[in-house]
Amino acid sequence: MKRGLSILAVVVTTAAIASCKATSDATGTVAAEPRSGGHLTVGIIAPCGLDKAQTSGCNFTNVEVVDNLTEQFPDTGEVVPWLAESWDVSADGTSYIFHLKDGVTFSNGEKFDAEAVKLNFDNVIELGKQGRAFQSSAYLLGYQGSTVVDPRTIEVKFNQPKAGFLQALSEKPLGIIAPETITTKTPEERLAGGVIGSSPFVISDVVQDQKIEVKRRDDYQWSSPKNAHTGPAYLDGITFQILPENAVRTGALLSDQIQVATTVPANDSANISAQGFDIASRSSAGIVYSYFANVKDPVLSDESARRAIQLGLDRNEIHDTIFDEYQKVPTSILSSTHPNYTDLGADLDYNPEKAKEILDAAGWKPSADGTREKDGRKLSVSIQFSASSDKPLHELAQQELKKIGVELRIDQVTAAELIANRTSGNWQLQYGNLTRPDPDVLVSSFSPGFSLYFTKDYDPELQGLLTAQSTELDPAKRNAQTAEIQQIIVEKGYAFPATEGSQTQAAGPKVHGLSFQAPWRPSYVDAWIEN
């Protein structure tokens, strides 16, 4: 196994469709000065739940209504103060004292203070006990409680070092919501109707399965340090129009029924660009879209089989056939936008001849139909999936793996069946990703006790590294551990990267200032509309 890898510092352009100052936009033209006013309609696939503490899915709205204690810069991964002006961390990494910004209020007039922060953390823990807050409660694993020192100072304690805690605080699942939301609304009401935050926009209307509307908060003055301007948003409001069908979303954009379309389909991007619309994208900063291997399966427990599959996937062909220029060919298990990304592109290069050599040496011999066999067992694996949009990818992978003697069976099931099979262990390959710009995203995906796919002990070295990095407070040491983890996962074939995956958004030339958060979600606080 390779060791001593160089750690690559990655600088990612925060994709902005246009500048918020009088500078060149993404098309090379010069935009006017930003102006206030106007209403933006954004087409989205689905809102998921409107309380990010309870759902880590595709909701765009909470980005606009909830602020965080910290912020993470998309281009560097650096975590910086936001609602917390500063902090002190104990030498053992188990205690965090936060000094909070003064003068911040929630949109209902309640003060942002230490009591509000404590209530939020305690609420997440309670939601976790109810099985409602998988991601946010995982961020607070080991939480021992919070102590209000004074209205602007709070101490948070854990039973172990929390190397990723400051980054976790920048994520919307740990965004701070108003006490009124927690004390007067049930969890179900928060999911359906939304929450009260301290951000530049306020939820003003929710029509289930149709739209979510937000309006500008005129007294907003504590903007995130990543934003291009301080103070209130430029837009009067935003309508997030729910348009699940790709063709409908694209048609609405081209006919000016909406001004921004998110999740631009690959087969529409060329047409959208040709008609004068700008497209920006950001790869999801986390685990790339991958085939996860059930290492307890009789076939996939064989490391030689997994290593061969890793080499038998032609990721460039997958990209050129299935995706467009706004997606990236994966070069690690982490995306290139992740602050701890290590380039393992050479290990993921298509090499069918080497794959065949590995299988030959391991005793997997071709049978009459070309599928390899060993000890009477065929080298046959099934990909279980539920999303019809993923089927072309699986069909192409099937063709590629057939060339090295691996039979890939395509098994489309319902979402409920997919989860049930995963829980019971009745699966071989499943497809997915996970977004978080912190090394702990690897724990969530590959460490027993946290992972959906790896639920039992399987690799002591890897599991030890996953645990070690989560408590390592030295950034350089943690980065080195993360690089080694990526190497092991790729080399041993615990997951087979397929595409980085990205969020895209398209807009006309009069829409400016669109950007992305560090994970991937679009942000509209700097957006404005030119006359």
Coordinates of C-alpha atoms in Angstrom, one line a residue:
M1 CA 0.0 0.0 0.0
K2 CA 1.3 3.4 -0.9
R3 CA 2.2 5.8 1.9
G4 CA 3.8 9.2 2.2
L5 CA 1.4 10.8 -0.1
S6 CA 1.7 14.5 -0.8
I7 CA -1.3 16.5 0.5
L8 CA -2.6 18.8 -2.2
A9 CA -4.0 22.2 -1.3
V10 CA -7.0 22.7 -3.5
V11 CA -8.4 26.1 -4.4
V12 CA -11.8 26.0 -5.9
T13 CA -13.5 28.9 -7.6
T14 CA -16.7 29.8 -5.9
A15 CA -18.9 29.6 -9.0
A16 CA -20.6 32.9 -9.4
I17 CA -22.7 33.6 -12.4
A18 CA -21.9 37.2 -12.1
S19 CA -20.0 39.6 -10.0
C20 CA -21.7 41.8 -7.4
K21 CA -19.5 44.7 -8.3
A22 CA -19.0 46.6 -11.5
T23 CA -16.7 43.9 -12.8
S24 CA -16.8 41.3 -15.6
D25 CA -19.4 38.6 -15.1
A26 CA -19.1 35.0 -16.1
T27 CA -19.7 35.8 -19.7
G28 CA -17.0 38.4 -19.8
T29 CA -19.4 41.4 -20.0
V30 CA -19.4 44.2 -17.5
A31 CA -22.2 44.3 -15.0
A32 CA -23.7 47.4 -13.6
E33 CA -23.6 48.3 -9.9
P34 CA -25.8 46.1 -7.7
R35 CA -29.3 47.4 -7.1
S36 CA -31.9 46.6 -4.5
G37 CA -35.4 45.4 -5.5
G38 CA -36.9 42.8 -7.7
H39 CA -38.2 39.3 -7.1
L40 CA -36.4 36.1 -8.2
T41 CA -38.1 32.9 -9.1
V42 CA -35.9 29.8 -8.7
G43 CA -36.9 26.4 -10.0
I44 CA -35.9 23.5 -7.7
I45 CA -36.5 19.8 -7.8
A46 CA -38.0 19.4 -4.3
P47 CA -37.8 21.2 -1.0
C48 CA -37.4 18.2 1.3
G49 CA -38.2 19.3 4.9
L50 CA -38.0 22.9 5.9
D51 CA -36.1 22.3 9.2
K52 CA -32.5 21.3 8.4
A53 CA -31.9 20.0 11.8
Q54 CA -34.2 17.1 10.8
T55 CA -33.2 16.6 7.2
S56 CA -29.9 16.7 5.4
G57 CA -31.5 16.6 2.0
C58 CA -32.0 19.0 -0.9
N59 CA -33.7 21.9 0.8
F60 CA -32.5 25.3 -0.5
T61 CA -34.7 27.5 1.6
N62 CA -32.8 27.2 4.9
V63 CA -29.7 28.6 3.4
E64 CA -31.6 31.9 3.1
V65 CA -33.3 31.9 6.5
V66 CA -30.9 30.4 9.1
D67 CA -27.4 31.7 10.1
N68 CA -24.6 29.8 11.8
L69 CA -22.1 30.3 14.5
T70 CA -19.2 29.7 12.0
E71 CA -18.8 30.0 8.3
Q72 CA -16.6 28.0 5.9
F73 CA -15.1 29.7 2.8
P74 CA -15.9 27.6 -0.3
D75 CA -12.6 28.4 -2.0
T76 CA -10.2 27.4 0.8
G77 CA -12.3 25.4 3.3
E78 CA -11.2 27.7 6.1
V79 CA -13.6 28.0 9.0
V80 CA -14.1 31.5 10.3
P81 CA -16.3 33.3 12.9
W82 CA -19.9 34.4 12.1
L83 CA -22.5 34.6 14.8
A84 CA -19.7 33.5 17.1
E85 CA -17.1 36.3 17.1
S86 CA -14.4 34.0 18.5
W87 CA -13.9 30.9 20.5
D88 CA -11.5 29.1 22.9
V89 CA -10.8 25.4 22.6
S90 CA -9.4 23.4 25.6
A91 CA -6.0 21.7 25.1
D92 CA -7.7 18.3 25.0
G93 CA -10.4 19.4 22.5
T94 CA -13.3 18.5 24.6
S95 CA -14.5 22.0 25.6
Y96 CA -15.4 24.9 23.3
I97 CA -16.1 28.4 24.7
F98 CA -17.9 30.7 22.2
H99 CA -18.1 34.5 22.4
L100 CA -21.2 35.5 20.6
K101 CA -21.9 38.5 18.4
D102 CA -23.9 41.3 20.1
G103 CA -27.0 42.9 18.6
V104 CA -28.2 39.9 16.6
T105 CA -31.9 39.2 16.6
F106 CA -34.2 36.6 15.0
S107 CA -36.8 37.8 12.6
N108 CA -39.5 37.6 15.3
G109 CA -37.6 40.0 17.5
E110 CA -36.1 37.5 19.9
K111 CA -32.5 38.1 20.9
F112 CA -29.7 35.8 19.7
D113 CA -27.8 34.9 22.9
A114 CA -26.2 32.0 24.8
E115 CA -29.6 30.7 26.0
A116 CA -30.8 30.4 22.4
V117 CA -27.7 28.5 21.4
K118 CA -28.0 26.1 24.3
L119 CA -31.6 25.5 23.5
N120 CA -30.7 24.7 19.9
F121 CA -28.0 22.2 20.8
D122 CA -30.3 20.5 23.4
N123 CA -33.1 20.4 20.8
V124 CA -30.9 18.6 18.3
I125 CA -29.9 16.0 20.9
E126 CA -33.6 15.4 21.7
L127 CA -34.5 15.2 18.0
G128 CA -31.7 12.6 17.7
K129 CA -33.2 10.5 20.5
Q130 CA -36.5 10.5 18.6
G131 CA -34.8 9.4 15.4
R132 CA -35.5 12.7 13.7
A133 CA -32.1 14.2 13.3
F134 CA -29.6 11.7 12.0
Q135 CA -27.0 14.2 10.6
S136 CA -27.3 17.1 13.1
S137 CA -27.2 14.8 16.1
A138 CA -24.2 13.0 14.7
Y139 CA -22.4 16.3 14.5
L140 CA -22.9 16.6 18.3
L141 CA -21.9 13.0 19.1
G142 CA -20.4 12.9 22.6
Y143 CA -22.3 16.1 23.7
Q144 CA -22.2 16.5 27.4
G145 CA -24.2 19.7 27.6
S146 CA -23.8 23.5 27.3
T147 CA -23.3 26.0 30.1
V148 CA -24.4 29.6 29.7
V149 CA -21.6 31.7 31.2
D150 CA -23.3 35.0 30.4
P151 CA -25.7 36.2 27.7
R152 CA -22.8 36.4 25.1
T153 CA -20.7 33.4 26.3
I154 CA -21.4 29.7 26.2
E155 CA -19.3 26.6 26.9
V156 CA -20.0 23.4 25.0
K157 CA -18.5 20.1 26.4
F158 CA -18.0 16.7 24.8
N159 CA -16.7 13.4 26.2
Q160 CA -14.0 13.2 23.5
P161 CA -12.0 15.6 21.3
K162 CA -14.1 17.0 18.4
A163 CA -11.8 18.0 15.6
G164 CA -14.6 18.7 13.2
F165 CA -16.9 20.6 15.5
L166 CA -16.1 24.1 14.2
Q167 CA -16.8 23.0 10.6
A168 CA -20.0 21.2 11.7
L169 CA -21.2 24.5 13.1
S170 CA -21.1 26.1 9.7
E171 CA -23.5 23.5 8.3
K172 CA -27.2 24.3 8.1
P173 CA -28.3 21.3 10.2
L174 CA -26.7 23.1 13.1
G175 CA -27.9 26.6 12.1
I176 CA -29.4 28.6 15.0
I177 CA -33.2 29.0 15.0
A178 CA -35.3 31.2 17.2
P179 CA -36.4 29.8 20.6
E180 CA -40.0 30.4 19.6
T181 CA -39.7 27.9 16.8
I182 CA -38.5 25.2 19.2
T183 CA -40.9 25.9 22.1
T184 CA -44.1 26.5 20.1
K185 CA -43.8 24.3 17.0
T186 CA -43.8 20.5 16.8
P187 CA -41.0 18.9 14.8
E188 CA -43.7 18.1 12.1
E189 CA -44.8 21.7 12.0
R190 CA -41.2 22.8 11.5
L191 CA -40.7 20.4 8.7
A192 CA -43.9 21.5 6.9
G193 CA -43.9 25.2 7.6
G194 CA -40.3 26.1 8.2
V195 CA -38.4 27.8 11.0
I196 CA -37.6 31.3 12.3
G197 CA -34.0 32.3 11.8
S198 CA -31.8 35.4 11.9
S199 CA -30.9 35.4 8.2
P200 CA -31.5 38.1 5.5
F201 CA -34.7 36.3 4.4
V202 CA -37.8 35.2 6.2
I203 CA -40.2 32.5 5.1
S204 CA -43.5 34.2 4.1
D205 CA -45.5 31.5 2.4
V206 CA -45.4 27.7 1.9
V207 CA -47.6 25.8 -0.5
Q208 CA -46.9 22.1 -0.1
D209 CA -45.4 20.6 -3.2
Q210 CA -45.7 23.9 -5.1
K211 CA -43.6 26.7 -3.7
I212 CA -41.8 28.3 -0.8
E213 CA -41.5 32.1 -0.7
V214 CA -39.1 34.2 1.3
K215 CA -39.0 38.0 1.7
R216 CA -36.2 40.3 2.6
R217 CA -35.5 41.3 6.1
D218 CA -34.7 45.1 6.0
D219 CA -32.9 45.3 9.4
Y220 CA -30.3 42.6 8.7
Q221 CA -26.7 43.6 9.5
W222 CA -24.6 40.5 10.4
S223 CA -23.9 39.0 7.0
S224 CA -21.7 36.0 6.6
P225 CA -18.0 36.9 6.0
K226 CA -18.1 34.9 2.7
N227 CA -20.8 37.2 1.2
A228 CA -19.8 39.9 -1.2
H229 CA -21.7 42.6 0.7
T230 CA -22.9 43.3 4.2
G231 CA -26.4 44.4 5.2
P232 CA -29.8 43.4 3.8
A233 CA -30.2 41.3 0.7
Y234 CA -30.7 43.1 -2.6
L235 CA -33.8 41.1 -3.6
D236 CA -37.2 41.9 -2.3
G237 CA -37.9 38.2 -2.2
I238 CA -37.5 34.8 -3.8
T239 CA -39.9 32.2 -4.8
F240 CA -38.6 28.6 -4.8
Q241 CA -40.9 27.0 -7.4
I242 CA -41.0 23.2 -7.1
L243 CA -40.6 21.7 -10.6
P244 CA -39.5 18.1 -10.3
E245 CA -39.4 17.3 -14.0
N246 CA -36.2 18.3 -15.8
A247 CA -38.0 19.3 -19.0
V248 CA -40.5 21.4 -17.2
R249 CA -37.8 23.2 -15.3
T250 CA -35.8 23.9 -18.4
G251 CA -38.9 25.0 -20.3
A252 CA -39.8 27.4 -17.5
L253 CA -36.3 29.0 -17.6
L254 CA -36.2 29.4 -21.4
S255 CA -39.7 31.0 -21.4
D256 CA -38.8 33.3 -18.5
Q257 CA -41.4 31.8 -16.1
I258 CA -38.5 31.4 -13.7
Q259 CA -35.2 33.3 -13.7
V260 CA -33.0 30.6 -12.2
A261 CA -33.0 26.9 -12.8
T262 CA -31.1 24.6 -10.4
T263 CA -29.9 21.0 -11.1
V264 CA -29.5 21.6 -14.8
P265 CA -29.9 18.3 -16.7
A266 CA -26.9 17.3 -18.7
N267 CA -28.8 16.8 -21.9
D268 CA -30.2 20.4 -21.7
S269 CA -27.1 22.3 -20.7
A270 CA -25.8 22.9 -24.3
N271 CA -29.2 24.2 -25.4
I272 CA -29.5 26.4 -22.4
S273 CA -26.1 27.9 -22.9
A274 CA -26.7 28.4 -26.7
Q275 CA -29.7 30.5 -25.9
G276 CA -27.7 33.0 -23.8
F277 CA -28.1 31.7 -20.3
D278 CA -25.1 31.3 -18.0
I279 CA -24.5 28.1 -16.1
A280 CA -22.4 27.8 -13.0
S281 CA -21.6 24.7 -11.0
R282 CA -19.9 23.4 -7.9
S283 CA -19.0 19.8 -7.1
S284 CA -20.5 18.6 -3.9
A285 CA -17.8 18.8 -1.3
G286 CA -17.7 15.4 0.2
I287 CA -17.9 11.7 -0.8
V288 CA -18.3 11.5 -4.6
Y289 CA -21.1 9.5 -6.2
S290 CA -19.9 5.9 -5.8
Y291 CA -20.8 2.3 -5.8
F292 CA -20.4 1.2 -2.2
A293 CA -19.4 -2.5 -1.8
N294 CA -20.9 -4.9 0.7
V295 CA -17.7 -6.3 2.0
K296 CA -19.6 -9.1 3.9
D297 CA -21.0 -10.4 0.6
P298 CA -19.4 -13.7 -0.5
V299 CA -18.2 -12.2 -3.8
L300 CA -17.3 -8.7 -2.7
S301 CA -15.5 -9.9 0.4
D302 CA -12.7 -10.9 -2.0
E303 CA -10.4 -7.9 -2.3
S304 CA -9.1 -9.0 -5.7
A305 CA -12.7 -8.8 -7.1
R306 CA -13.1 -5.3 -5.7
R307 CA -9.7 -4.1 -7.0
A308 CA -10.5 -5.4 -10.4
I309 CA -13.9 -3.6 -10.5
Q310 CA -12.1 -0.4 -9.5
L311 CA -9.8 -0.7 -12.5
G312 CA -12.6 -2.0 -14.8
L313 CA -14.7 1.2 -14.7
D314 CA -13.8 3.7 -17.5
R315 CA -14.7 6.9 -15.7
N316 CA -13.8 9.1 -18.7
E317 CA -16.2 7.2 -20.9
I318 CA -18.9 7.5 -18.1
H319 CA -18.4 11.2 -18.0
D320 CA -18.4 11.7 -21.8
T321 CA -21.5 9.5 -22.3
I322 CA -23.7 10.3 -19.3
F323 CA -22.6 13.7 -18.0
D324 CA -21.7 17.1 -19.3
E325 CA -18.9 19.7 -18.8
Y326 CA -20.3 20.8 -15.4
Q327 CA -19.6 17.4 -13.9
K328 CA -16.1 16.2 -13.1
V329 CA -14.4 12.8 -13.5
P330 CA -13.7 11.7 -9.9
T331 CA -10.0 11.4 -8.9
S332 CA -10.5 10.3 -5.3
I333 CA -13.2 9.1 -3.0
L334 CA -13.4 12.8 -2.0
S335 CA -14.4 15.5 -4.5
S336 CA -11.9 18.0 -5.7
T337 CA -13.8 20.8 -3.9
H338 CA -13.2 19.1 -0.5
P339 CA -10.6 20.9 1.6
N340 CA -8.9 17.5 2.4
Y341 CA -8.9 16.1 -1.1
T342 CA -6.0 14.0 -2.3
D343 CA -5.5 13.4 -6.0
L344 CA -5.6 9.6 -6.6
G345 CA -6.5 9.9 -10.3
A346 CA -3.7 7.5 -11.3
D347 CA -5.2 4.8 -9.0
L348 CA -8.6 5.3 -10.7
D349 CA -7.4 5.2 -14.3
Y350 CA -9.1 2.7 -16.5
N351 CA -6.9 -0.4 -16.8
P352 CA -8.8 -3.5 -17.9
E353 CA -5.6 -5.5 -18.6
K354 CA -4.4 -5.1 -15.1
A355 CA -7.9 -5.9 -13.8
K356 CA -7.8 -9.2 -15.7
E357 CA -4.3 -10.0 -14.3
I358 CA -5.5 -9.4 -10.8
L359 CA -8.5 -11.8 -11.3
D360 CA -6.3 -14.4 -13.0
A361 CA -3.9 -14.4 -10.1
A362 CA -6.8 -14.7 -7.6
G363 CA -8.2 -17.7 -9.4
W364 CA -11.2 -16.0 -11.1
K365 CA -11.2 -17.8 -14.5
P366 CA -13.4 -17.0 -17.5
S367 CA -16.3 -19.4 -18.1
A368 CA -18.0 -20.3 -21.4
D369 CA -20.2 -17.1 -21.3
G370 CA -17.2 -14.9 -20.4
T371 CA -18.2 -14.3 -16.8
R372 CA -15.4 -15.4 -14.5
E373 CA -15.9 -18.1 -11.9
K374 CA -14.0 -19.3 -8.8
D375 CA -14.8 -22.3 -6.7
G376 CA -18.1 -22.7 -8.5
R377 CA -19.2 -19.2 -7.8
K378 CA -19.7 -16.6 -10.6
L379 CA -18.2 -13.2 -10.4
S380 CA -21.6 -11.7 -10.5
V381 CA -22.7 -8.6 -8.5
S382 CA -26.0 -6.7 -8.4
I383 CA -26.4 -2.9 -8.2
Q384 CA -29.6 -2.1 -6.3
F385 CA -31.0 1.4 -7.0
S386 CA -34.3 3.2 -7.0
A387 CA -33.8 6.4 -9.1
S388 CA -34.6 5.8 -12.7
S389 CA -32.3 8.7 -13.7
D390 CA -29.3 6.6 -12.5
K391 CA -30.1 3.6 -14.8
P392 CA -28.1 4.8 -17.9
L393 CA -25.0 5.0 -15.7
H394 CA -25.5 1.5 -14.3
E395 CA -26.1 0.2 -17.9
L396 CA -22.8 1.7 -19.1
A397 CA -20.9 0.3 -16.0
Q398 CA -22.5 -3.1 -16.9
Q399 CA -21.0 -3.0 -20.4
E400 CA -17.6 -1.9 -19.1
L401 CA -17.3 -4.6 -16.4
K402 CA -18.4 -7.3 -18.8
K403 CA -15.1 -6.7 -20.7
I404 CA -13.1 -8.0 -17.7
G405 CA -15.4 -10.9 -16.9
V406 CA -17.6 -9.2 -14.2
E407 CA -21.3 -9.6 -14.5
L408 CA -23.2 -6.5 -13.2
R409 CA -26.8 -7.2 -12.7
I410 CA -29.1 -4.2 -12.6
D411 CA -31.8 -4.4 -10.0
Q412 CA -34.2 -1.5 -9.7
V413 CA -36.3 -1.5 -6.5
T414 CA -38.4 1.0 -4.6
A415 CA -36.8 3.4 -2.2
A416 CA -38.3 1.5 0.7
E417 CA -36.9 -1.8 -0.6
L418 CA -33.5 -0.2 -1.0
I419 CA -33.4 0.8 2.6
A420 CA -34.8 -2.5 3.9
N421 CA -32.2 -4.5 1.9
R422 CA -29.4 -2.3 3.1
T423 CA -30.6 -2.8 6.7
S424 CA -30.8 -6.5 6.4
G425 CA -27.5 -6.9 4.5
N426 CA -29.3 -8.3 1.4
W427 CA -27.3 -6.3 -1.1
Q428 CA -24.0 -6.2 -3.0
L429 CA -23.6 -2.7 -4.5
Q430 CA -25.6 0.4 -3.7
Y431 CA -25.0 3.9 -5.2
G432 CA -24.8 7.2 -3.4
N433 CA -22.8 10.1 -2.1
L434 CA -22.5 12.3 1.0
T435 CA -21.7 16.0 1.3
R436 CA -19.7 17.6 4.0
P437 CA -16.4 19.6 3.6
D438 CA -14.7 18.0 6.6
P439 CA -12.8 14.7 7.0
D440 CA -15.5 13.3 9.2
V441 CA -17.6 12.8 6.1
L442 CA -15.4 9.7 5.7
V443 CA -16.5 8.5 9.2
S444 CA -20.1 8.9 8.2
S445 CA -19.6 6.8 5.1
F446 CA -17.1 4.2 6.1
S447 CA -17.0 3.7 9.9
P448 CA -19.2 1.1 11.5
G449 CA -21.7 2.7 13.8
F450 CA -22.2 5.7 11.5
S451 CA -22.1 4.3 7.9
L452 CA -25.2 3.1 6.0
Y453 CA -23.0 0.6 4.1
F454 CA -20.3 -0.6 6.5
T455 CA -22.1 -1.7 9.6
K456 CA -19.7 -4.3 11.0
D457 CA -15.9 -4.4 11.6
Y458 CA -14.1 -5.0 8.3
D459 CA -10.7 -3.2 8.2
P460 CA -8.9 -2.5 11.6
E461 CA -6.3 -0.2 10.0
L462 CA -8.9 1.9 8.2
Q463 CA -11.2 2.0 11.1
G464 CA -8.4 3.1 13.4
L465 CA -7.5 5.9 11.1
L466 CA -11.1 7.1 10.8
T467 CA -11.3 7.3 14.6
A468 CA -7.9 8.9 14.9
Q469 CA -8.6 11.7 12.5
S470 CA -11.9 12.6 14.2
T471 CA -10.0 13.5 17.4
E472 CA -6.8 14.9 15.9
L473 CA -6.6 18.6 16.6
D474 CA -3.4 19.2 14.6
P475 CA -4.6 20.2 11.1
A476 CA -1.5 18.9 9.3
K477 CA -1.6 15.5 11.1
R478 CA -5.3 15.2 10.4
N479 CA -4.8 16.0 6.8
A480 CA -2.2 13.3 6.5
Q481 CA -4.5 10.8 8.1
T482 CA -7.3 11.8 5.7
A483 CA -5.0 11.3 2.7
E484 CA -4.1 7.8 3.9
I485 CA -7.8 7.0 4.5
Q486 CA -8.6 8.0 0.9
Q487 CA -5.8 5.8 -0.4
I488 CA -7.0 2.7 1.5
I489 CA -10.6 3.1 0.3
V490 CA -9.6 3.4 -3.3
E491 CA -6.8 0.8 -3.3
K492 CA -8.9 -1.8 -1.5
G493 CA -12.1 -1.1 -3.4
Y494 CA -14.4 -0.4 -0.6
A495 CA -16.2 2.1 -2.9
F496 CA -16.0 2.7 -6.6
P497 CA -16.2 6.4 -7.5
A498 CA -18.3 7.1 -10.6
T499 CA -18.7 10.9 -10.8
E500 CA -18.1 13.9 -8.5
G501 CA -21.6 15.1 -8.8
S502 CA -22.4 18.8 -8.7
Q503 CA -25.0 21.4 -8.2
T504 CA -25.7 23.6 -11.3
Q505 CA -27.7 26.7 -11.7
A506 CA -28.6 28.6 -14.9
A507 CA -29.7 32.2 -15.2
G508 CA -30.2 34.9 -17.8
P509 CA -27.7 37.7 -18.3
K510 CA -29.7 40.1 -16.1
V511 CA -29.4 38.0 -13.0
H512 CA -26.1 38.6 -11.0
G513 CA -24.4 37.5 -7.8
L514 CA -25.4 33.9 -7.6
S515 CA -23.0 31.8 -5.6
F516 CA -22.5 28.6 -3.7
Q517 CA -21.9 27.6 -0.1
A518 CA -18.9 25.4 0.8
P519 CA -20.9 22.1 0.6
W520 CA -22.7 22.8 -2.7
R521 CA -26.0 24.7 -2.0
P522 CA -26.7 27.8 -4.0
S523 CA -26.8 31.1 -2.1
Y524 CA -28.9 34.2 -3.0
V525 CA -28.0 36.8 -0.4
D526 CA -25.8 38.6 -3.0
A527 CA -28.1 38.1 -5.9
W528 CA -29.6 41.0 -7.8
I529 CA -31.5 41.8 -11.0
E530 CA -30.3 44.3 -13.5
N531 CA -32.8 46.7 -15.1

